[in-house]
Short mmCIF file of C-alpha atoms in Angstrom, two decimals:
data_model
loop_
_atom_site.label_atom_id
_atom_site.label_comp_id
_atom_site.label_asym_id
_atom_site.label_seq_id
_atom_site.Cartn_x
_atom_site.Cartn_y
_atom_site.Cartn_z
CA SER A 1 -255.11 -134.54 150.26
CA ILE A 2 -257.78 -134.87 147.59
CA SER A 3 -258.81 -138.09 149.36
CA PRO A 4 -260.43 -138.88 152.70
CA PRO A 5 -258.43 -140.80 155.34
CA TRP A 6 -258.76 -144.26 153.85
CA SER A 7 -257.41 -146.80 156.38
CA ASP A 8 -258.40 -147.64 159.95
CA GLY A 9 -254.95 -146.64 161.18
CA ILE A 10 -255.08 -143.25 159.50
CA ARG A 11 -258.64 -142.60 160.64
CA ALA A 12 -257.64 -143.36 164.24
CA ARG A 13 -254.65 -141.04 164.00
CA PHE A 14 -256.70 -138.16 162.57
CA SER A 15 -259.84 -138.58 164.69
CA GLY A 16 -260.74 -137.54 168.21
CA GLN A 17 -259.71 -134.64 170.42
CA GLY A 18 -256.42 -133.26 171.66
CA ASN A 19 -253.11 -132.76 169.91
CA ARG A 20 -253.47 -134.45 166.52
CA PRO A 21 -252.52 -133.79 162.91
CA LEU A 22 -254.93 -131.75 160.79
CA TRP A 23 -256.22 -133.70 157.80
CA VAL A 24 -257.17 -131.18 155.08
CA THR A 25 -259.29 -132.54 152.24
CA VAL A 26 -259.49 -130.43 149.07
CA LEU A 27 -262.48 -131.84 147.24
CA THR A 28 -262.58 -133.12 143.70
CA ASN A 29 -265.76 -134.44 142.10
CA ASP A 30 -265.49 -137.94 143.58
CA THR A 31 -263.64 -137.35 146.88
CA LEU A 32 -266.59 -137.98 149.18
CA LEU A 33 -268.69 -140.28 147.00
CA ALA A 34 -267.88 -143.39 149.02
CA ALA A 35 -266.69 -141.73 152.21
CA THR A 36 -267.96 -143.34 155.41
CA ARG A 37 -268.95 -141.56 158.61
CA GLU A 38 -265.59 -142.48 160.15
CA GLN A 39 -263.67 -141.02 157.21
CA VAL A 40 -265.63 -137.77 157.22
CA GLU A 41 -265.24 -137.31 160.98
CA ALA A 42 -261.47 -137.82 160.72
CA MET A 43 -261.16 -134.73 158.50
CA GLY A 44 -260.11 -131.59 160.31
CA LEU A 45 -260.80 -129.21 157.41
CA ILE A 46 -262.96 -129.92 154.36
CA VAL A 47 -262.43 -127.52 151.45
CA PHE A 48 -265.21 -127.00 148.91
CA ARG A 49 -265.16 -124.77 145.85
CA THR A 50 -268.53 -123.15 146.47
CA GLN A 51 -271.67 -123.42 148.56
CA HIS A 52 -273.35 -125.11 145.61
CA GLU A 53 -270.77 -127.90 145.61
CA MET A 54 -271.26 -128.40 149.33
CA ASP A 55 -275.03 -128.55 148.89
CA CYS A 56 -274.63 -131.15 146.13
CA VAL A 57 -272.40 -133.36 148.27
CA CYS A 58 -274.94 -133.24 151.09
CA ALA A 59 -277.70 -134.15 148.63
CA ASP A 60 -275.64 -137.11 147.42
CA HIS A 61 -275.72 -138.66 150.88
CA ALA A 62 -278.96 -137.41 152.44
CA ASP A 63 -281.50 -139.98 151.24
CA PRO A 64 -280.50 -143.66 151.63
CA ALA A 65 -282.74 -144.58 148.70
CA ALA A 66 -281.05 -142.08 146.38
CA ALA A 67 -277.53 -142.08 147.83
CA ILE A 68 -274.40 -142.75 145.82
CA VAL A 69 -273.74 -146.43 145.02
CA ARG A 70 -270.20 -147.73 145.48
CA GLY A 71 -269.11 -151.35 145.75
CA GLY A 72 -272.70 -152.53 145.56
CA ARG A 73 -273.86 -150.51 148.56
CA ARG A 74 -275.37 -147.06 149.03
CA ILE A 75 -273.36 -144.60 151.06
CA ALA A 76 -275.76 -142.57 153.22
CA TRP A 77 -274.73 -140.42 156.20
CA ASP A 78 -276.44 -139.77 159.53
CA GLU A 79 -276.99 -136.39 161.17
CA PRO A 80 -273.74 -136.38 163.23
CA THR A 81 -271.79 -136.85 160.00
CA PHE A 82 -273.57 -133.95 158.30
CA ARG A 83 -273.01 -131.86 161.42
CA HIS A 84 -269.27 -132.57 161.32
CA LEU A 85 -269.15 -131.80 157.60
CA ARG A 86 -270.86 -128.44 158.02
CA SER A 87 -268.85 -127.39 161.05
CA HIS A 88 -265.48 -128.34 159.49
CA SER A 89 -266.01 -126.98 155.98
CA VAL A 90 -264.87 -123.86 154.17
CA ARG A 91 -265.37 -122.65 150.61
CA THR A 92 -262.32 -121.20 148.89
CA GLY A 93 -262.67 -121.88 145.17
CA TYR A 94 -260.37 -124.50 143.64
CA PRO A 95 -256.58 -123.88 143.62
CA LEU A 96 -256.06 -125.50 140.21
CA LEU A 97 -258.15 -122.72 138.67
CA ASP A 98 -255.65 -120.06 139.77
CA THR A 99 -253.48 -121.12 136.86
CA ALA A 100 -256.13 -119.81 134.47
CA SER A 101 -255.06 -116.27 135.37
CA GLY A 102 -252.27 -114.57 133.47
CA LEU A 103 -251.30 -117.30 131.01
CA ASP A 104 -249.29 -116.18 127.97
CA ALA A 105 -251.30 -117.39 124.96
CA SER A 106 -248.50 -116.63 122.47
CA ALA A 107 -246.02 -118.68 124.52
CA ILE A 108 -248.44 -121.62 124.67
CA ARG A 109 -248.98 -121.50 120.90
CA ALA A 110 -245.23 -121.37 120.30
CA LYS A 111 -244.62 -124.32 122.64
CA TRP A 112 -247.12 -126.46 120.73
CA ASP A 113 -246.22 -125.16 117.25
CA ILE A 114 -249.66 -123.65 116.67
CA PRO A 115 -249.71 -120.72 114.21
CA ALA A 116 -250.38 -117.37 115.85
CA ASP A 117 -253.06 -116.31 113.36
CA VAL A 118 -255.38 -119.32 113.35
CA PRO A 119 -258.31 -119.90 115.77
CA VAL A 120 -257.97 -122.97 118.00
CA VAL A 121 -260.66 -125.48 118.90
CA GLY A 122 -259.89 -127.71 121.88
CA CYS A 123 -261.31 -131.11 122.78
CA LEU A 124 -260.98 -132.96 126.08
CA ALA A 125 -261.34 -136.54 124.91
CA SER A 126 -262.17 -139.38 127.30
CA PRO A 127 -260.94 -142.99 127.55
CA TYR A 128 -264.21 -144.73 126.84
CA GLY A 129 -264.37 -148.37 125.85
CA ASN A 130 -263.12 -150.23 128.93
CA VAL A 131 -263.72 -147.89 131.84
CA TYR A 132 -267.30 -148.58 132.88
CA HIS A 133 -267.75 -151.88 131.03
CA ALA A 134 -271.25 -150.87 129.97
CA PHE A 135 -272.94 -151.63 126.65
CA TRP A 136 -273.42 -147.93 125.85
CA GLU A 137 -269.73 -147.28 126.43
CA LYS A 138 -268.55 -150.13 124.24
CA ALA A 139 -270.96 -149.02 121.51
CA PHE A 140 -269.61 -145.47 121.60
CA ALA A 141 -265.97 -146.62 121.41
CA ALA A 142 -266.51 -149.45 118.89
CA ARG A 143 -263.89 -149.51 116.14
CA SER A 144 -266.00 -151.32 113.57
CA GLY A 145 -269.53 -150.96 112.22
CA ILE A 146 -270.37 -154.48 113.33
CA GLY A 147 -269.23 -153.78 116.90
CA TRP A 148 -271.09 -150.48 116.92
CA ARG A 149 -274.41 -152.12 116.00
CA TYR A 150 -273.79 -155.18 118.18
CA TRP A 151 -273.24 -153.20 121.39
CA ASN A 152 -276.09 -150.83 120.61
CA GLY A 153 -278.28 -153.89 120.13
CA ARG A 154 -277.24 -155.20 123.54
CA GLN A 155 -278.10 -151.79 124.99
CA SER A 156 -281.36 -150.97 123.21
CA GLY A 157 -282.52 -154.06 121.30
CA TRP A 158 -283.49 -153.87 117.63
CA ARG A 159 -283.92 -150.12 117.86
CA GLY A 160 -280.22 -149.84 118.72
CA VAL A 161 -279.33 -151.97 115.70
CA LEU A 162 -281.58 -150.23 113.20
CA ARG A 163 -281.09 -146.66 114.40
CA PRO A 164 -277.93 -146.58 116.50
CA PRO A 165 -276.80 -143.29 118.05
CA PRO A 166 -273.49 -141.79 116.89
CA ASN A 167 -270.25 -143.35 118.02
CA GLU A 168 -266.98 -141.63 118.89
CA LYS A 169 -265.68 -141.81 115.32
CA GLN A 170 -268.73 -139.98 113.97
CA VAL A 171 -268.68 -137.40 116.75
CA MET A 172 -264.99 -136.63 116.23
CA ARG A 173 -265.32 -136.44 112.46
CA ALA A 174 -268.14 -133.94 112.96
CA LEU A 175 -265.73 -131.93 115.09
CA ARG A 176 -263.28 -131.93 112.20
CA ARG A 177 -266.02 -130.63 109.89
CA PHE A 178 -266.81 -127.86 112.37
CA CYS A 179 -263.14 -126.85 112.41
CA ASP A 180 -262.87 -126.92 108.61
CA ARG A 181 -265.96 -124.74 108.26
CA ASN A 182 -264.52 -122.21 110.70
CA GLY A 183 -260.90 -122.37 109.57
CA ALA A 184 -259.76 -123.67 112.96
CA PHE A 185 -256.83 -125.69 114.30
CA LEU A 186 -258.03 -128.75 116.27
CA ALA A 187 -256.05 -129.69 119.39
CA ILE A 188 -257.23 -132.83 121.21
CA LYS A 189 -256.05 -133.53 124.77
CA LEU A 190 -255.96 -137.12 126.01
CA ARG A 191 -255.65 -138.35 129.56
CA HIS A 192 -252.35 -139.81 130.76
CA SER A 193 -253.81 -143.33 130.67
CA GLN A 194 -255.34 -142.95 127.23
CA GLY A 195 -254.06 -143.95 123.84
CA ALA A 196 -255.40 -142.25 120.73
CA ALA A 197 -257.96 -144.20 118.70
CA PRO A 198 -257.10 -144.24 114.97
CA TRP A 199 -259.72 -141.61 114.10
CA ILE A 200 -258.29 -139.20 116.68
CA GLY A 201 -255.07 -139.01 114.69
CA GLN A 202 -257.05 -138.61 111.48
CA VAL A 203 -258.98 -135.54 112.66
CA ALA A 204 -256.58 -133.76 115.04
CA ASP A 205 -254.02 -131.16 114.05
CA LYS A 206 -252.33 -131.65 117.43
CA ILE A 207 -252.63 -134.40 120.05
CA LEU A 208 -251.71 -133.43 123.61
CA GLY A 209 -251.17 -135.55 126.69
CA GLU A 210 -250.36 -134.47 130.24
CA GLU A 211 -247.60 -132.10 129.17
CA SER A 212 -247.91 -129.98 132.30
CA HIS A 213 -249.52 -130.34 135.71
CA TYR A 214 -249.28 -126.74 136.96
CA PRO A 215 -250.57 -125.02 134.96
CA HIS A 216 -252.47 -128.06 133.79
CA THR A 217 -252.44 -128.81 130.07
CA SER A 218 -256.22 -128.56 129.85
CA VAL A 219 -256.12 -125.06 131.35
CA GLU A 220 -253.38 -124.01 128.92
CA LEU A 221 -255.44 -125.33 126.03
CA ALA A 222 -258.50 -123.43 127.25
CA ALA A 223 -256.43 -120.25 127.42
CA ILE A 224 -255.83 -120.31 123.65
CA ALA A 225 -259.06 -121.94 122.41
CA LYS A 226 -262.08 -120.17 120.93
CA VAL A 227 -264.24 -123.03 122.19
CA MET A 228 -263.63 -126.31 124.02
CA PHE A 229 -265.54 -129.55 123.48
CA GLY A 230 -265.66 -132.50 125.85
CA PHE A 231 -267.57 -135.49 127.18
CA PHE A 232 -269.08 -135.09 130.66
CA THR A 233 -265.86 -133.84 132.27
CA THR A 234 -264.86 -131.70 135.22
CA GLY A 235 -262.71 -129.90 132.66
CA ALA A 236 -265.79 -127.78 131.98
CA SER A 237 -265.17 -125.62 135.05
CA GLU A 238 -261.46 -125.28 134.23
CA THR A 239 -262.37 -124.19 130.72
CA VAL A 240 -264.90 -121.57 131.81
CA ALA A 241 -262.52 -120.25 134.47
CA ALA A 242 -259.93 -119.70 131.72
CA GLY A 243 -262.47 -117.60 129.79
CA CYS A 244 -263.25 -120.19 127.13
CA PRO A 245 -266.78 -121.46 126.34
CA TYR A 246 -267.33 -125.19 126.83
CA VAL A 247 -269.61 -127.52 124.87
CA ASP A 248 -270.52 -130.90 126.35
CA LEU A 249 -271.23 -133.52 123.68
CA SER A 250 -273.76 -135.70 125.42
CA ILE A 251 -273.08 -139.37 124.74
CA PRO A 252 -276.18 -141.56 124.59
CA ARG A 253 -276.86 -143.29 127.92
CA LEU A 254 -273.76 -141.87 129.64
CA ARG A 255 -275.58 -139.72 132.16
CA GLU A 256 -278.09 -142.44 132.98
CA GLY A 257 -275.34 -145.04 133.19
CA LEU A 258 -273.26 -143.02 135.62
CA SER A 259 -276.02 -141.43 137.67
CA ASP A 260 -275.32 -143.64 140.70
CA VAL A 261 -271.56 -143.07 140.77
CA LEU A 262 -271.17 -139.36 140.04
CA SER A 263 -271.66 -136.41 142.33
CA ALA A 264 -274.60 -134.14 141.65
CA SER A 265 -272.15 -131.24 141.34
CA LEU A 266 -270.80 -132.73 138.07
CA LYS A 267 -274.17 -133.81 136.68
CA ASP A 268 -275.44 -130.27 137.16
CA SER A 269 -272.50 -128.46 135.50
CA PHE A 270 -273.70 -128.44 131.88
CA GLY A 271 -276.55 -126.72 130.10
CA TYR A 272 -275.56 -123.10 130.74
CA PRO A 273 -275.66 -121.36 127.33
CA GLY A 274 -273.15 -118.54 127.24
CA ALA A 275 -270.69 -120.54 129.35
CA ALA A 276 -271.18 -124.32 129.18
CA TRP A 277 -273.52 -125.68 126.52
CA GLU A 278 -274.82 -129.23 126.22
CA LEU A 279 -275.51 -130.79 122.81
CA ASP A 280 -276.89 -134.26 122.21
CA ALA A 281 -274.40 -136.31 120.16
CA ARG A 282 -276.94 -137.03 117.41
CA ASP A 283 -277.84 -133.34 117.20
CA TRP A 284 -274.16 -132.41 117.13
CA VAL A 285 -273.33 -134.72 114.22
CA ALA A 286 -276.24 -133.28 112.24
CA ARG A 287 -275.49 -129.61 113.01
CA ALA A 288 -271.69 -129.41 113.25
CA GLU A 289 -271.21 -128.01 109.74
CA THR A 290 -273.78 -125.26 110.32
CA LEU A 291 -272.41 -123.90 113.60
CA SER A 292 -269.94 -121.05 113.92
CA PHE A 293 -267.96 -119.51 116.75
CA ALA A 294 -270.64 -116.83 117.01
CA ASP A 295 -273.15 -119.53 118.03
CA LEU A 296 -270.92 -120.63 120.92
CA ARG A 297 -269.38 -117.42 122.19
CA MET A 298 -268.74 -116.71 125.85
CA GLU A 299 -271.05 -114.24 127.58
CA GLU A 300 -269.48 -112.65 130.65
CA LYS A 301 -272.69 -112.54 132.68
CA ALA A 302 -273.29 -116.25 132.05
CA ARG A 303 -269.67 -116.98 132.94
CA GLN A 304 -270.01 -115.21 136.28
CA VAL A 305 -273.21 -117.10 137.11
CA TYR A 306 -271.53 -120.39 136.20
CA ALA A 307 -268.39 -119.57 138.19
CA GLU A 308 -270.38 -118.76 141.32
CA ARG A 309 -271.80 -122.30 141.26
CA PHE A 310 -268.89 -124.40 139.99
CA CYS A 311 -265.60 -122.47 140.24
CA GLY A 312 -265.54 -119.82 142.91
CA PRO A 313 -264.42 -116.21 142.44
CA LEU A 314 -262.49 -115.60 139.22
CA ASP A 315 -259.79 -113.60 140.97
CA GLY A 316 -256.79 -115.95 140.93
CA ARG A 317 -256.73 -116.16 144.74
CA HIS A 318 -258.19 -119.60 145.43
CA SER A 319 -254.82 -120.86 146.73
CA ASP A 320 -254.49 -117.81 148.99
CA ARG A 321 -257.86 -118.56 150.56
CA LEU A 322 -256.99 -122.23 151.05
CA VAL A 323 -253.69 -121.43 152.78
CA TYR A 324 -255.36 -118.77 154.93
CA ALA A 325 -258.09 -121.22 156.00
CA VAL A 326 -255.48 -123.85 156.93
CA GLU A 327 -253.49 -121.29 158.93
CA GLN A 328 -256.62 -120.24 160.81
CA ALA A 329 -257.56 -123.85 161.57
CA VAL A 330 -254.05 -124.67 162.82
CA ARG A 331 -254.23 -121.65 165.13
CA GLY A 332 -257.39 -123.05 166.66
CA THR A 333 -260.10 -121.12 164.83
CA PRO A 334 -263.09 -123.41 164.24
CA PRO A 335 -263.57 -123.74 160.46
CA ALA A 336 -267.16 -122.51 160.74
CA ALA A 337 -265.86 -119.30 162.39
CA ILE A 338 -263.40 -118.39 159.62
CA PRO A 339 -264.69 -115.13 158.08
CA CYS A 340 -266.68 -115.51 154.86
CA ASP A 341 -268.39 -113.17 152.41
CA GLU A 342 -272.09 -113.17 151.53
CA ARG A 343 -271.55 -116.11 149.15
CA GLY A 344 -269.96 -118.24 151.86
CA ILE A 345 -266.46 -117.87 150.34
CA VAL A 346 -263.51 -117.42 152.75
CA ARG A 347 -262.74 -113.69 153.07
CA LEU A 348 -259.05 -112.81 152.95
CA PRO A 349 -257.79 -110.07 155.29
CA ALA A 350 -257.29 -106.67 153.69
#
């Protein structure tokens, strides 16, 4: 599961000693944010991407004053919980990223009716407006100038009214200008729960939804894109794993607004020039027409450094390591005793 055991009945069934089922948790960014001690200790095998992700999760819950906030309370763990986490954890990479290996770019282009001879720019849009119910979010998604200034005023007072930061419409139109300058085809991927705002249809050459789960649409898009843009998304690691540079367009107040409800592993995954850039939205709108693909090209050394922290080995064998770790655990090998390499990644038998 990508979730912890969530009910008292499930926790009781998956806790304790003796002959019991093995609950395997494959982490996503928010899996353990609100997990209690009882939920953590019911997990028989906890699968992280990398040692860095594991360290970030521990940091999220170590200090009660700085711990993650969920449901109005801070979720901090005690030492027995950390001990269980460490002794029942492995690091395998992330199985979803295996799909980034060996994709047929020409087949993907043909499926989406994208010309073979034109560069592609991808964008992982986000459903802002009514997700976090924050002033900054409503300002960013506002569909009118009045709404844009009103919500910025609620957020930042008269400064927000007189000098409001860019909204989604301005950011996306800047993306269109970037594509026009570089002769690129713009493909925008929306989430399954997300409808396209009017300006999305005005700037995009192609709008994608959740056309495929395995390989995931976002990974397919990264496989054909020269560069991918997005808004504070875990899609950054999928993009870099597929060999495509990622640019995070930093929305005003987003990081501050979500700091209490996001894992440190996500907050730390941008700002790696050569793999995953971060540009302030105001800076992006001003500079979009001056940037070229050469300014945002992937550098293999930077990609490897990024992958070691946020992806795992770029060898297409994350799923193999996960299955091997589960097999070892079922046979009675303590998770902490499963062989690992010098990076802490599960080592497959020769």
